Amino acid sequence: MRSVQSAEAICDARQVRDVITGFIDETTRRGVPPEPLRAKLTGGGTARTDKKGWYISVDRSAAIGEDGNYYLLTVPGGLKERITGVRLAPSRPTPARVKQQAGQQNDDLDDYLTRALARRINEASRIADDG
């Protein structure tokens, strides 16, 4: 039973990795630059992080880093972390976890990231138009 679960986990990890790679390739092709990621602190407020990437959830609680990793952006911390910043550790990106974080249980992961990319492109063009 464990070997079947392990094989499924490996397939899921490969699927997610392929989708993330495609997302990064497409954002780069469309000229959407990564931005400094900010973490939401459990003690309130936000803090700068040591990573750049693209937010993929509307509430900015999850992101794809320019390094190809998946990051959950709600981290423990308070005033100290607001001042010093935080180091993010990658999270294991299973399709179910990414969709759960995004509140999109019934969507295909690739479709979800395609919509996230469309939001990022719209945000970037709106900023360019305002600037």
N, CA, C and O atoms as a MOPAC input file, in Angstrom:
PM7 MOZYME 1SCF
protein

 N      0.82400 1    -1.19600 1     0.00000 1
 C      0.00000 1     0.00000 1     0.00000 1
 C      0.86600 1     1.25800 1     0.00000 1
 O      0.56000 1     2.22200 1    -0.70100 1
 N      1.95600 1     1.25200 1     0.78900 1
 C      2.82500 1     2.43000 1     0.82900 1
 C      3.49200 1     2.68900 1    -0.50900 1
 O      3.67300 1     3.84400 1    -0.89400 1
 N      3.86200 1     1.63000 1    -1.22600 1
 C      4.52600 1     1.84200 1    -2.51400 1
 C      3.57500 1     2.48600 1    -3.51500 1
 O      4.00100 1     3.29500 1    -4.34000 1
 N      2.28800 1     2.13500 1    -3.45300 1
 C      1.30200 1     2.76900 1    -4.32900 1
 C      1.17100 1     4.24400 1    -3.96900 1
 O      1.13900 1     5.09800 1    -4.85600 1
 N      1.09500 1     4.55100 1    -2.67200 1
 C      1.00800 1     5.94400 1    -2.23900 1
 C      2.26000 1     6.70900 1    -2.61800 1
 O      2.17400 1     7.86500 1    -3.03300 1
 N      3.41700 1     6.08900 1    -2.48500 1
 C      4.67700 1     6.74300 1    -2.86400 1
 C      4.70600 1     7.03700 1    -4.35600 1
 O      5.12100 1     8.11700 1    -4.77600 1
 N      4.26000 1     6.06500 1    -5.16200 1
 C      4.23700 1     6.27500 1    -6.61600 1
 C      3.28200 1     7.40600 1    -6.97700 1
 O      3.58600 1     8.22600 1    -7.84300 1
 N      2.11700 1     7.45200 1    -6.31000 1
 C      1.17000 1     8.53900 1    -6.56900 1
 C      1.75900 1     9.88600 1    -6.17000 1
 O      1.57100 1    10.87600 1    -6.87600 1
 N      2.46800 1     9.93300 1    -5.04800 1
 C      3.08800 1    11.17300 1    -4.60000 1
 C      4.14600 1    11.63400 1    -5.59000 1
 O      4.25900 1    12.83000 1    -5.85700 1
 N      4.91800 1    10.71300 1    -6.13700 1
 C      5.94900 1    11.06000 1    -7.12200 1
 C      5.28600 1    11.60500 1    -8.38200 1
 O      5.74900 1    12.60100 1    -8.93800 1
 N      4.21300 1    10.96900 1    -8.84000 1
 C      3.49500 1    11.45000 1   -10.03100 1
 C      2.91800 1    12.84400 1    -9.78200 1
 O      3.01800 1    13.72400 1   -10.63800 1
 N      2.31400 1    13.04100 1    -8.60700 1
 C      1.77700 1    14.35500 1    -8.26700 1
 C      2.87400 1    15.40900 1    -8.25900 1
 O      2.69600 1    16.50000 1    -8.80100 1
 N      4.00700 1    15.08700 1    -7.64600 1
 C      5.11900 1    16.03600 1    -7.56500 1
 C      5.63000 1    16.39000 1    -8.96100 1
 O      5.92700 1    17.55200 1    -9.23800 1
 N      5.73100 1    15.41000 1    -9.82300 1
 C      6.18400 1    15.68100 1   -11.20200 1
 C      5.17300 1    16.54300 1   -11.94700 1
 O      5.54700 1    17.46300 1   -12.67400 1
 N      3.87700 1    16.23600 1   -11.75900 1
 C      2.83300 1    17.03000 1   -12.41600 1
 C      2.92400 1    18.48300 1   -11.96900 1
 O      2.89900 1    19.39400 1   -12.79700 1
 N      3.02900 1    18.69700 1   -10.67500 1
 C      3.10600 1    20.05600 1   -10.14700 1
 C      4.36300 1    20.74800 1   -10.64300 1
 O      4.30700 1    21.90800 1   -11.05200 1
 N      5.49500 1    20.06000 1   -10.61300 1
 C      6.75500 1    20.65200 1   -11.06600 1
 C      6.65000 1    21.07700 1   -12.52800 1
 O      7.11500 1    22.15600 1   -12.89500 1
 N      6.03600 1    20.22800 1   -13.36900 1
 C      5.86500 1    20.57600 1   -14.78400 1
 C      4.96900 1    21.80300 1   -14.95100 1
 O      5.25400 1    22.68000 1   -15.76600 1
 N      3.89300 1    21.85700 1   -14.17900 1
 C      2.97300 1    22.99400 1   -14.26800 1
 C      3.66900 1    24.27100 1   -13.79500 1
 O      3.51700 1    25.32600 1   -14.41100 1
 N      4.42500 1    24.17800 1   -12.71100 1
 C      5.14500 1    25.35300 1   -12.20100 1
 C      6.17500 1    25.83200 1   -13.20900 1
 O      6.30600 1    27.03400 1   -13.44100 1
 N      6.90500 1    24.90500 1   -13.80700 1
 C      7.88900 1    25.27800 1   -14.82500 1
 C      7.20300 1    25.98200 1   -15.99700 1
 O      7.70500 1    26.98400 1   -16.50600 1
 N      6.05700 1    25.45400 1   -16.41900 1
 C      5.30100 1    26.09700 1   -17.49300 1
 C      4.82700 1    27.48700 1   -17.10600 1
 O      4.84700 1    28.40700 1   -17.92500 1
 N      4.39800 1    27.64100 1   -15.85200 1
 C      3.95700 1    28.94700 1   -15.35800 1
 C      5.10800 1    29.94400 1   -15.40700 1
 O      4.93000 1    31.06500 1   -15.88400 1
 N      6.27500 1    29.55600 1   -14.92600 1
 C      7.44000 1    30.45500 1   -14.92600 1
 C      7.84600 1    30.79900 1   -16.35900 1
 O      8.13900 1    31.95600 1   -16.66200 1
 N      7.86500 1    29.80700 1   -17.22800 1
 C      8.21700 1    30.05900 1   -18.63100 1
 C      7.25100 1    31.05700 1   -19.26500 1
 O      7.66900 1    31.96400 1   -19.98500 1
 N      5.96200 1    30.88500 1   -18.99300 1
 C      4.95500 1    31.76300 1   -19.59600 1
 C      5.02900 1    33.17400 1   -19.01500 1
 O      4.89900 1    34.14700 1   -19.75700 1
 N      5.23500 1    33.30500 1   -17.70000 1
 C      5.34100 1    34.65200 1   -17.13000 1
 C      6.55800 1    35.36700 1   -17.69900 1
 O      6.50600 1    36.56400 1   -17.97900 1
 N      7.64000 1    34.64100 1   -17.86900 1
 C      8.85500 1    35.23000 1   -18.43100 1
 C      8.61600 1    35.63500 1   -19.88300 1
 O      8.99900 1    36.72700 1   -20.30200 1
 N      7.98000 1    34.74400 1   -20.64600 1
 C      7.70300 1    35.02600 1   -22.06100 1
 C      6.82000 1    36.25800 1   -22.20700 1
 O      6.99500 1    37.04000 1   -23.14100 1
 N      5.88000 1    36.43500 1   -21.29700 1
 C      4.95900 1    37.56900 1   -21.37400 1
 C      5.49200 1    38.82400 1   -20.70400 1
 O      4.81600 1    39.85200 1   -20.67500 1
 N      6.69700 1    38.74300 1   -20.16700 1
 C      7.32400 1    39.92200 1   -19.58500 1
 C      6.78200 1    40.32000 1   -18.22700 1
 O      6.85100 1    41.49200 1   -17.85500 1
 N      6.24300 1    39.36900 1   -17.48000 1
 C      5.75700 1    39.67200 1   -16.13400 1
 C      6.89900 1    39.36100 1   -15.16400 1
 O      7.19800 1    38.19400 1   -14.91100 1
 N      7.53200 1    40.39700 1   -14.62400 1
 C      8.69900 1    40.16200 1   -13.77600 1
 C      8.30700 1    39.64200 1   -12.39000 1
 O      7.21800 1    39.93400 1   -11.89600 1
 N      9.19900 1    38.87400 1   -11.77100 1
 C      8.94300 1    38.48500 1   -10.38100 1
 C      9.04300 1    39.72000 1    -9.50200 1
 O      9.72400 1    40.68500 1    -9.85100 1
 N      8.37100 1    39.69100 1    -8.37100 1
 C      8.43100 1    40.81000 1    -7.44200 1
 C      8.86400 1    40.30800 1    -6.07600 1
 O      8.72000 1    39.12100 1    -5.78200 1
 N      9.38900 1    41.18700 1    -5.23700 1
 C      9.74600 1    40.76400 1    -3.88600 1
 C      8.49300 1    40.25000 1    -3.16700 1
 O      7.45200 1    40.90700 1    -3.16300 1
 N      8.61200 1    39.08100 1    -2.57100 1
 C      7.47000 1    38.48800 1    -1.87900 1
 C      7.42300 1    38.96600 1    -0.43100 1
 O      8.45300 1    39.12400 1     0.22400 1
 N      6.21700 1    39.18900 1     0.04300 1
 C      5.98300 1    39.57200 1     1.43500 1
 C      5.21000 1    38.46400 1     2.11100 1
 O      4.32200 1    37.85700 1     1.51200 1
 N      5.54800 1    38.20200 1     3.35500 1
 C      4.87200 1    37.17100 1     4.13200 1
 C      3.87800 1    37.80900 1     5.08900 1
 O      4.11500 1    38.89700 1     5.61400 1
 N      2.76900 1    37.12500 1     5.31000 1
 C      1.80100 1    37.54200 1     6.32600 1
 C      2.21500 1    36.88800 1     7.63400 1
 O      2.42000 1    35.67500 1     7.69400 1
 N      2.33700 1    37.69000 1     8.67400 1
 C      2.77600 1    37.18700 1     9.96900 1
 C      1.58200 1    36.80100 1    10.83300 1
 O      0.56500 1    37.49500 1    10.84500 1
 N      1.71100 1    35.69000 1    11.55600 1
 C      0.61500 1    35.26300 1    12.43100 1
 C      0.39600 1    36.25300 1    13.55900 1
 O     -0.70300 1    36.32400 1    14.11000 1
 N      1.42300 1    37.02500 1    13.91700 1
 C      1.28800 1    38.03900 1    14.95900 1
 C      0.75200 1    39.36000 1    14.43800 1
 O      0.64500 1    40.32600 1    15.19400 1
 N      0.41600 1    39.41600 1    13.16600 1
 C     -0.11200 1    40.62900 1    12.55400 1
 C      0.90700 1    41.32300 1    11.68200 1
 O      2.10200 1    41.30600 1    11.97400 1
 N      0.44600 1    41.92000 1    10.63800 1
 C      1.31900 1    42.65400 1     9.72000 1
 C      1.96600 1    41.75100 1     8.69000 1
 O      1.64000 1    40.56900 1     8.57500 1
 N      2.89300 1    42.33700 1     7.94200 1
 C      3.63500 1    41.60600 1     6.92200 1
 C      5.11900 1    41.86100 1     7.10200 1
 O      5.53300 1    42.78200 1     7.80700 1
 N      5.90600 1    41.02700 1     6.44900 1
 C      7.36100 1    41.17800 1     6.50700 1
 C      7.95700 1    40.89200 1     5.14200 1
 O      7.42100 1    40.09300 1     4.37500 1
 N      9.05700 1    41.54200 1     4.84800 1
 C      9.75800 1    41.23000 1     3.60100 1
 C     10.35200 1    39.82500 1     3.74200 1
 O     10.57500 1    39.32800 1     4.84600 1
 N     10.59300 1    39.21800 1     2.60800 1
 C     11.19700 1    37.88800 1     2.59900 1
 C     12.47400 1    37.92600 1     1.78100 1
 O     12.84000 1    38.95500 1     1.21300 1
 N     13.13300 1    36.80600 1     1.73200 1
 C     14.36700 1    36.68200 1     0.96000 1
 C     14.11200 1    36.16300 1    -0.45300 1
 O     15.05300 1    35.76200 1    -1.13800 1
 N     12.85200 1    36.16300 1    -0.90200 1
 C     12.50800 1    35.59100 1    -2.20500 1
 C     11.78400 1    36.58800 1    -3.10200 1
 O     11.15300 1    37.53900 1    -2.64000 1
 N     11.89900 1    36.33200 1    -4.40300 1
 C     11.11000 1    37.02200 1    -5.41800 1
 C     10.28600 1    35.97000 1    -6.13000 1
 O     10.67700 1    34.80600 1    -6.21600 1
 N      9.14000 1    36.39500 1    -6.63800 1
 C      8.30300 1    35.44800 1    -7.36000 1
 C      7.00300 1    36.07800 1    -7.78000 1
 O      6.89900 1    37.29500 1    -7.93500 1
 N      6.00000 1    35.22200 1    -7.96500 1
 C      4.68000 1    35.63700 1    -8.43400 1
 C      3.64200 1    35.09200 1    -7.46400 1
 O      3.59900 1    33.89200 1    -7.19400 1
 N      2.80700 1    35.98500 1    -6.94400 1
 C      1.70700 1    35.54700 1    -6.09100 1
 C      0.72000 1    34.77800 1    -6.95700 1
 O      0.40600 1    35.20400 1    -8.06900 1
 N      0.22900 1    33.65000 1    -6.45600 1
 C     -0.72400 1    32.86600 1    -7.24000 1
 C     -2.09600 1    32.80200 1    -6.58900 1
 O     -3.05300 1    32.34900 1    -7.21700 1
 N     -2.20900 1    33.24500 1    -5.35100 1
 C     -3.52200 1    33.28300 1    -4.71500 1
 C     -3.95100 1    34.73600 1    -4.59100 1
 O     -3.12300 1    35.62800 1    -4.40200 1
 N     -5.22900 1    34.95800 1    -4.69800 1
 C     -5.77100 1    36.31200 1    -4.67000 1
 C     -5.39400 1    37.02100 1    -3.37000 1
 O     -5.10800 1    38.21800 1    -3.37200 1
 N     -5.39500 1    36.28200 1    -2.26300 1
 C     -5.07500 1    36.89100 1    -0.96700 1
 C     -3.56900 1    36.95700 1    -0.68300 1
 O     -3.15900 1    37.32800 1     0.41700 1
 N     -2.75800 1    36.60100 1    -1.66600 1
 C     -1.30100 1    36.66400 1    -1.58400 1
 C     -0.73100 1    35.78600 1    -0.47100 1
 O      0.26500 1    36.13400 1     0.16500 1
 N     -1.37800 1    34.64700 1    -0.24700 1
 C     -0.90500 1    33.72400 1     0.77700 1
 C     -0.08400 1    32.58000 1     0.19200 1
 O      0.42200 1    31.74100 1     0.93700 1
 N      0.05300 1    32.53700 1    -1.12700 1
 C      0.85700 1    31.50900 1    -1.78600 1
 C      1.51300 1    32.11900 1    -3.01300 1
 O      0.95900 1    33.01500 1    -3.65000 1
 N      2.70500 1    31.61900 1    -3.33600 1
 C      3.44400 1    32.16800 1    -4.47300 1
 C      4.32600 1    31.09600 1    -5.09600 1
 O      4.65700 1    30.08600 1    -4.47600 1
 N      4.68800 1    31.35500 1    -6.33400 1
 C      5.70800 1    30.57800 1    -7.02300 1
 C      6.95000 1    31.45400 1    -7.04100 1
 O      6.90700 1    32.58200 1    -7.53300 1
 N      8.05200 1    30.94700 1    -6.51000 1
 C      9.29700 1    31.70000 1    -6.50000 1
 C      9.99600 1    31.63200 1    -7.83900 1
 O      9.79000 1    30.69500 1    -8.61000 1
 N     10.82300 1    32.62900 1    -8.11700 1
 C     11.57100 1    32.60300 1    -9.36800 1
 C     12.52600 1    31.42700 1    -9.40500 1
 O     13.03900 1    31.07300 1   -10.46700 1
 N     12.77200 1    30.81500 1    -8.24200 1
 C     13.60700 1    29.62600 1    -8.15300 1
 C     12.84100 1    28.34300 1    -8.46700 1
 O     13.41300 1    27.25400 1    -8.43100 1
 N     11.53200 1    28.46800 1    -8.77900 1
 C     10.73000 1    27.31000 1    -9.13000 1
 C     10.07600 1    26.61800 1    -7.95400 1
 O      9.44600 1    25.57500 1    -8.12900 1
 N     10.20800 1    27.16200 1    -6.77800 1
 C      9.59400 1    26.56500 1    -5.59600 1
 C      8.23800 1    27.19100 1    -5.29600 1
 O      7.93200 1    28.30300 1    -5.72900 1
 N      7.44500 1    26.45300 1    -4.55200 1
 C      6.12100 1    26.87700 1    -4.11000 1
 C      6.25600 1    27.34200 1    -2.66100 1
 O      6.85300 1    26.65100 1    -1.83600 1
 N      5.70300 1    28.50700 1    -2.35600 1
 C      5.82900 1    29.05900 1    -1.00700 1
 C      4.46800 1    29.39800 1    -0.42700 1
 O      3.63500 1    30.02300 1    -1.08400 1
 N      4.25300 1    28.97900 1     0.81300 1
 C      3.12000 1    29.44600 1     1.59900 1
 C      3.61200 1    30.67800 1     2.33300 1
 O      4.68300 1    30.65700 1     2.93800 1
 N      2.84600 1    31.74100 1     2.28400 1
 C      3.33400 1    33.03100 1     2.76500 1
 C      2.72900 1    33.48300 1     4.08700 1
 O      2.82800 1    34.65900 1     4.43800 1
 N      2.11400 1    32.58400 1     4.81500 1
 C      1.68200 1    32.88900 1     6.17200 1
 C      2.67200 1    32.20100 1     7.09300 1
 O      2.77700 1    30.97500 1     7.10200 1
 N      3.39700 1    32.99600 1     7.86600 1
 C      4.47400 1    32.45000 1     8.69100 1
 C      4.36200 1    32.96100 1    10.12600 1
 O      3.77300 1    34.01300 1    10.37500 1
 N      4.93400 1    32.20500 1    11.07000 1
 C      4.93200 1    32.68400 1    12.45000 1
 C      5.79400 1    33.93000 1    12.58000 1
 O      6.80700 1    34.07400 1    11.89500 1
 N      5.38900 1    34.81200 1    13.44900 1
 C      6.21500 1    35.98800 1    13.67700 1
 C      5.40500 1    37.18100 1    14.12200 1
 O      4.17400 1    37.18300 1    14.11700 1
 N      6.15000 1    38.18900 1    14.50300 1
 C      5.54500 1    39.41800 1    14.98300 1
 C      6.45900 1    40.59400 1    14.69400 1
 O      6.98100 1    40.72300 1    13.58600 1
 N      6.65300 1    41.44700 1    15.67800 1
 C      7.41100 1    42.67900 1    15.50700 1
 C      8.84600 1    42.42600 1    15.04100 1
 O      9.33100 1    43.10200 1    14.13500 1
 N      9.51400 1    41.46900 1    15.64800 1
 C     10.90500 1    41.18600 1    15.26500 1
 C     11.00600 1    40.86800 1    13.76900 1
 O     11.87500 1    41.39400 1    13.07300 1
 N     10.10900 1    40.00100 1    13.28200 1
 C     10.14000 1    39.61000 1    11.87300 1
 C      9.72800 1    40.76000 1    10.96200 1
 O     10.18400 1    40.84100 1     9.82100 1
 N      8.87400 1    41.64400 1    11.45200 1
 C      8.50800 1    42.81900 1    10.65200 1
 C      9.72200 1    43.69000 1    10.41600 1
 O      9.84700 1    44.31700 1     9.36400 1
 N     10.62500 1    43.73600 1    11.39600 1
 C     11.82600 1    44.56300 1    11.28700 1
 C     12.93200 1    43.84800 1    10.51500 1
 O     13.55600 1    44.43700 1     9.63300 1
 N     13.17400 1    42.58200 1    10.84400 1
 C     14.30700 1    41.86500 1    10.26300 1
 C     13.98900 1    41.12500 1     8.97700 1
 O     14.89800 1    40.78400 1     8.21900 1
 N     12.70300 1    40.87000 1     8.71600 1
 C     12.32600 1    40.07100 1     7.55900 1
 C     12.36300 1    38.59300 1     7.90200 1
 O     12.77400 1    38.20800 1     8.99600 1
 N     11.92900 1    37.76800 1     6.95500 1
 C     11.89100 1    36.32200 1     7.18100 1
 C     12.50900 1    35.58700 1     6.00400 1
 O     12.51000 1    36.06000 1     4.86800 1
 N     13.03600 1    34.40800 1     6.32400 1
 C     13.53900 1    33.49700 1     5.28800 1
 C     12.45400 1    32.47600 1     5.01000 1
 O     11.97100 1    31.80300 1     5.92200 1
 N     12.07800 1    32.36600 1     3.76400 1
 C     11.04000 1    31.41100 1     3.38400 1
 C     11.64600 1    30.04700 1     3.08900 1
 O     12.72900 1    29.94000 1     2.51400 1
 N     10.93600 1    29.02300 1     3.48800 1
 C     11.29400 1    27.65100 1     3.13200 1
 C     10.25100 1    27.15800 1     2.14200 1
 O      9.06000 1    27.41500 1     2.31800 1
 N     10.68400 1    26.45000 1     1.10200 1
 C      9.70800 1    25.94500 1     0.13600 1
 C      8.75000 1    24.96100 1     0.80100 1
 O      9.10900 1    24.26500 1     1.75100 1
 N      7.54100 1    24.92000 1     0.28800 1
 C      6.55200 1    23.95200 1     0.72700 1
 C      6.40900 1    22.88700 1    -0.34700 1
 O      6.71200 1    23.12400 1    -1.51700 1
 N      5.95400 1    21.73600 1     0.05200 1
 C      5.75400 1    20.65200 1    -0.90500 1
 C      4.46200 1    20.91500 1    -1.68000 1
 O      3.37800 1    20.90200 1    -1.09700 1
 N      4.56700 1    21.14700 1    -2.96200 1
 C      3.38900 1    21.55000 1    -3.73600 1
 C      2.64900 1    20.37500 1    -4.36600 1
 O      2.93300 1    20.01600 1    -5.50900 1
 N      1.71700 1    19.77500 1    -3.65400 1
 C      0.86100 1    18.76500 1    -4.27300 1
 C     -0.30700 1    19.48700 1    -4.94300 1
 O     -0.68100 1    20.58000 1    -4.51700 1
 N     -0.88200 1    18.89700 1    -5.97500 1
 C     -2.02100 1    19.57000 1    -6.62300 1
 C     -3.12500 1    19.92600 1    -5.63100 1
 O     -3.68400 1    21.02200 1    -5.68600 1
 N     -3.43700 1    18.99900 1    -4.72300 1
 C     -4.51100 1    19.26400 1    -3.75700 1
 C     -4.15000 1    20.42100 1    -2.84100 1
 O     -5.01000 1    21.24100 1    -2.51600 1
 N     -2.89800 1    20.50200 1    -2.42100 1
 C     -2.48500 1    21.56600 1    -1.50800 1
 C     -2.54000 1    22.93200 1    -2.18100 1
 O     -3.02600 1    23.89800 1    -1.59300 1
 N     -2.05100 1    23.01100 1    -3.39300 1
 C     -2.06600 1    24.28500 1    -4.10700 1
 C     -3.50400 1    24.74300 1    -4.31300 1
 O     -3.82200 1    25.91200 1    -4.09800 1
 N     -4.37100 1    23.82900 1    -4.72700 1
 C     -5.76400 1    24.19600 1    -4.96500 1
 C     -6.47100 1    24.54100 1    -3.65700 1
 O     -7.29300 1    25.45700 1    -3.62100 1
 N     -6.15900 1    23.81500 1    -2.58100 1
 C     -6.77400 1    24.11200 1    -1.28500 1
 C     -6.35900 1    25.49600 1    -0.81800 1
 O     -7.20000 1    26.26700 1    -0.35500 1
 N     -5.08300 1    25.82300 1    -0.93100 1
 C     -4.57900 1    27.12800 1    -0.52100 1
 C     -5.28800 1    28.23100 1    -1.28800 1
 O     -5.55000 1    29.31100 1    -0.76000 1
 N     -5.58900 1    27.93700 1    -2.53800 1
 C     -6.24300 1    28.93400 1    -3.38100 1
 C     -7.75700 1    28.93100 1    -3.22900 1
 O     -8.44000 1    29.80500 1    -3.76300 1
 N     -8.28600 1    27.94600 1    -2.49800 1
 C     -9.73100 1    27.83800 1    -2.35100 1
 C    -10.40900 1    27.37400 1    -3.62600 1
 O    -11.57200 1    27.69800 1    -3.86800 1
 N     -9.70400 1    26.63000 1    -4.42700 1
 C    -10.21100 1    26.18200 1    -5.72800 1
 C    -10.20500 1    24.65800 1    -5.78800 1
 O     -9.46500 1    24.08300 1    -6.58600 1
 N    -11.00000 1    23.99800 1    -4.97600 1
 C    -10.99100 1    22.54400 1    -4.86400 1
 C    -11.28200 1    21.81800 1    -6.17200 1
 O    -10.70800 1    20.75700 1    -6.41900 1
 N    -12.15000 1    22.35600 1    -7.00700 1
 C    -12.60600 1    21.62500 1    -8.18700 1
 C    -11.85300 1    21.98200 1    -9.46500 1
 O    -12.13300 1    21.41000 1   -10.51800 1
 N    -10.93000 1    22.89100 1    -9.39800 1
 C    -10.22400 1    23.32000 1   -10.59800 1
 C     -8.98900 1    22.46700 1   -10.85500 1
 O     -8.35600 1    21.96900 1    -9.92400 1
 N     -8.66300 1    22.31300 1   -12.11300 1
 C     -7.42000 1    21.68900 1   -12.50500 1
 C     -6.27800 1    22.63600 1   -12.15400 1
 O     -6.40500 1    23.84800 1   -12.32600 1
 N     -5.17600 1    22.10000 1   -11.67100 1
 C     -4.04700 1    22.93200 1   -11.24800 1
 C     -3.54400 1    23.81300 1   -12.38300 1
 O     -3.26700 1    24.99400 1   -12.17700 1
 N     -3.42600 1    23.25200 1   -13.56500 1
 C     -2.95200 1    24.03100 1   -14.71100 1
 C     -3.90000 1    25.18800 1   -15.01300 1
 O     -3.45400 1    26.30100 1   -15.29400 1
 N     -5.21600 1    24.92500 1   -14.95600 1
 C     -6.20000 1    25.99700 1   -15.18000 1
 C     -6.07800 1    27.07800 1   -14.12100 1
 O     -6.14900 1    28.26900 1   -14.42500 1
 N     -5.89500 1    26.65900 1   -12.88200 1
 C     -5.76800 1    27.62200 1   -11.78800 1
 C     -4.55200 1    28.52900 1   -12.00400 1
 O     -4.65800 1    29.74700 1   -11.86400 1
 N     -3.39900 1    27.94500 1   -12.34400 1
 C     -2.19800 1    28.76300 1   -12.55400 1
 C     -2.33200 1    29.63200 1   -13.80000 1
 O     -1.76400 1    30.72300 1   -13.85300 1
 N     -3.07100 1    29.16700 1   -14.79800 1
 C     -3.31800 1    29.99600 1   -15.97700 1
 C     -4.11000 1    31.23600 1   -15.58500 1
 O     -3.81600 1    32.33500 1   -16.05700 1
 N     -5.11200 1    31.06800 1   -14.72400 1
 C     -5.88000 1    32.22800 1   -14.25900 1
 C     -5.01900 1    33.13700 1   -13.38600 1
 O     -5.14000 1    34.36000 1   -13.45000 1
 N     -4.14800 1    32.53500 1   -12.56600 1
 C     -3.25000 1    33.34800 1   -11.73600 1
 C     -2.33500 1    34.17600 1   -12.62900 1
 O     -2.08200 1    35.34500 1   -12.33900 1
 N     -1.83900 1    33.58800 1   -13.70500 1
 C     -0.99200 1    34.31300 1   -14.64500 1
 C     -1.78200 1    35.45400 1   -15.29400 1
 O     -1.26600 1    36.56100 1   -15.44100 1
 N     -3.00800 1    35.19000 1   -15.67200 1
 C     -3.83800 1    36.24400 1   -16.28600 1
 C     -4.03100 1    37.40600 1   -15.31600 1
 O     -3.98400 1    38.56600 1   -15.72500 1
 N     -4.24900 1    37.10300 1   -14.02500 1
 C     -4.37200 1    38.17200 1   -13.02800 1
 C     -3.08700 1    38.97900 1   -12.94400 1
 O     -3.13300 1    40.20700 1   -12.88300 1
 N     -1.94000 1    38.30600 1   -12.94100 1
 C     -0.65100 1    38.99400 1   -12.84700 1
 C     -0.42200 1    39.87900 1   -14.07700 1
 O      0.07300 1    40.99900 1   -13.94900 1
 N     -0.77500 1    39.38800 1   -15.25500 1
 C     -0.60600 1    40.17800 1   -16.47700 1
 C     -1.50200 1    41.41000 1   -16.42400 1
 O     -1.07200 1    42.50600 1   -16.78100 1
 N     -2.74300 1    41.23500 1   -15.98000 1
 C     -3.65400 1    42.37600 1   -15.85800 1
 C     -3.13800 1    43.38500 1   -14.84800 1
 O     -3.21600 1    44.59000 1   -15.09100 1
 N     -2.60800 1    42.92100 1   -13.71000 1
 C     -2.05500 1    43.83200 1   -12.70400 1
 C     -0.86700 1    44.59800 1   -13.27600 1
 O     -0.74900 1    45.80800 1   -13.08200 1
 N      0.01600 1    43.88600 1   -13.98300 1
 C      1.20700 1    44.51600 1   -14.55300 1
 C      0.82700 1    45.56200 1   -15.59600 1
 O      1.41800 1    46.64100 1   -15.63600 1
 N     -0.15700 1    45.25000 1   -16.44000 1
 C     -0.54000 1    46.22700 1   -17.47700 1
 C     -1.25700 1    47.41400 1   -16.86400 1
 O     -1.11800 1    48.53600 1   -17.35200 1
 N     -2.02400 1    47.19000 1   -15.80200 1
 C     -2.70700 1    48.29700 1   -15.11700 1
 C     -1.68000 1    49.22300 1   -14.47400 1
 O     -1.83100 1    50.44400 1   -14.52600 1
 N     -0.63700 1    48.65700 1   -13.86800 1
 C      0.41400 1    49.46300 1   -13.26000 1
 C      1.15800 1    50.25100 1   -14.34200 1
 O      1.46900 1    51.42700 1   -14.15500 1
 N      1.43900 1    49.60200 1   -15.46300 1
 C      2.15100 1    50.27100 1   -16.56500 1
 C      1.30300 1    51.43000 1   -17.12400 1
 O      1.83300 1    52.49400 1   -17.44600 1
 N     -0.00100 1    51.21200 1   -17.23400 1
 C     -0.88700 1    52.26700 1   -17.73900 1
 C     -0.96500 1    53.44300 1   -16.77700 1
 O     -1.06000 1    54.59200 1   -17.20700 1
 N     -0.92700 1    53.16300 1   -15.47400 1
 C     -1.00000 1    54.22500 1   -14.46100 1
 C      0.31400 1    54.98500 1   -14.33000 1
 O      0.33700 1    56.14400 1   -13.91700 1
 N      1.42300 1    54.30200 1   -14.69200 1
 C      2.74600 1    54.90900 1   -14.49200 1
 C      3.10400 1    55.78700 1   -15.58600 1
 O      4.18400 1    56.37700 1   -15.57600 1

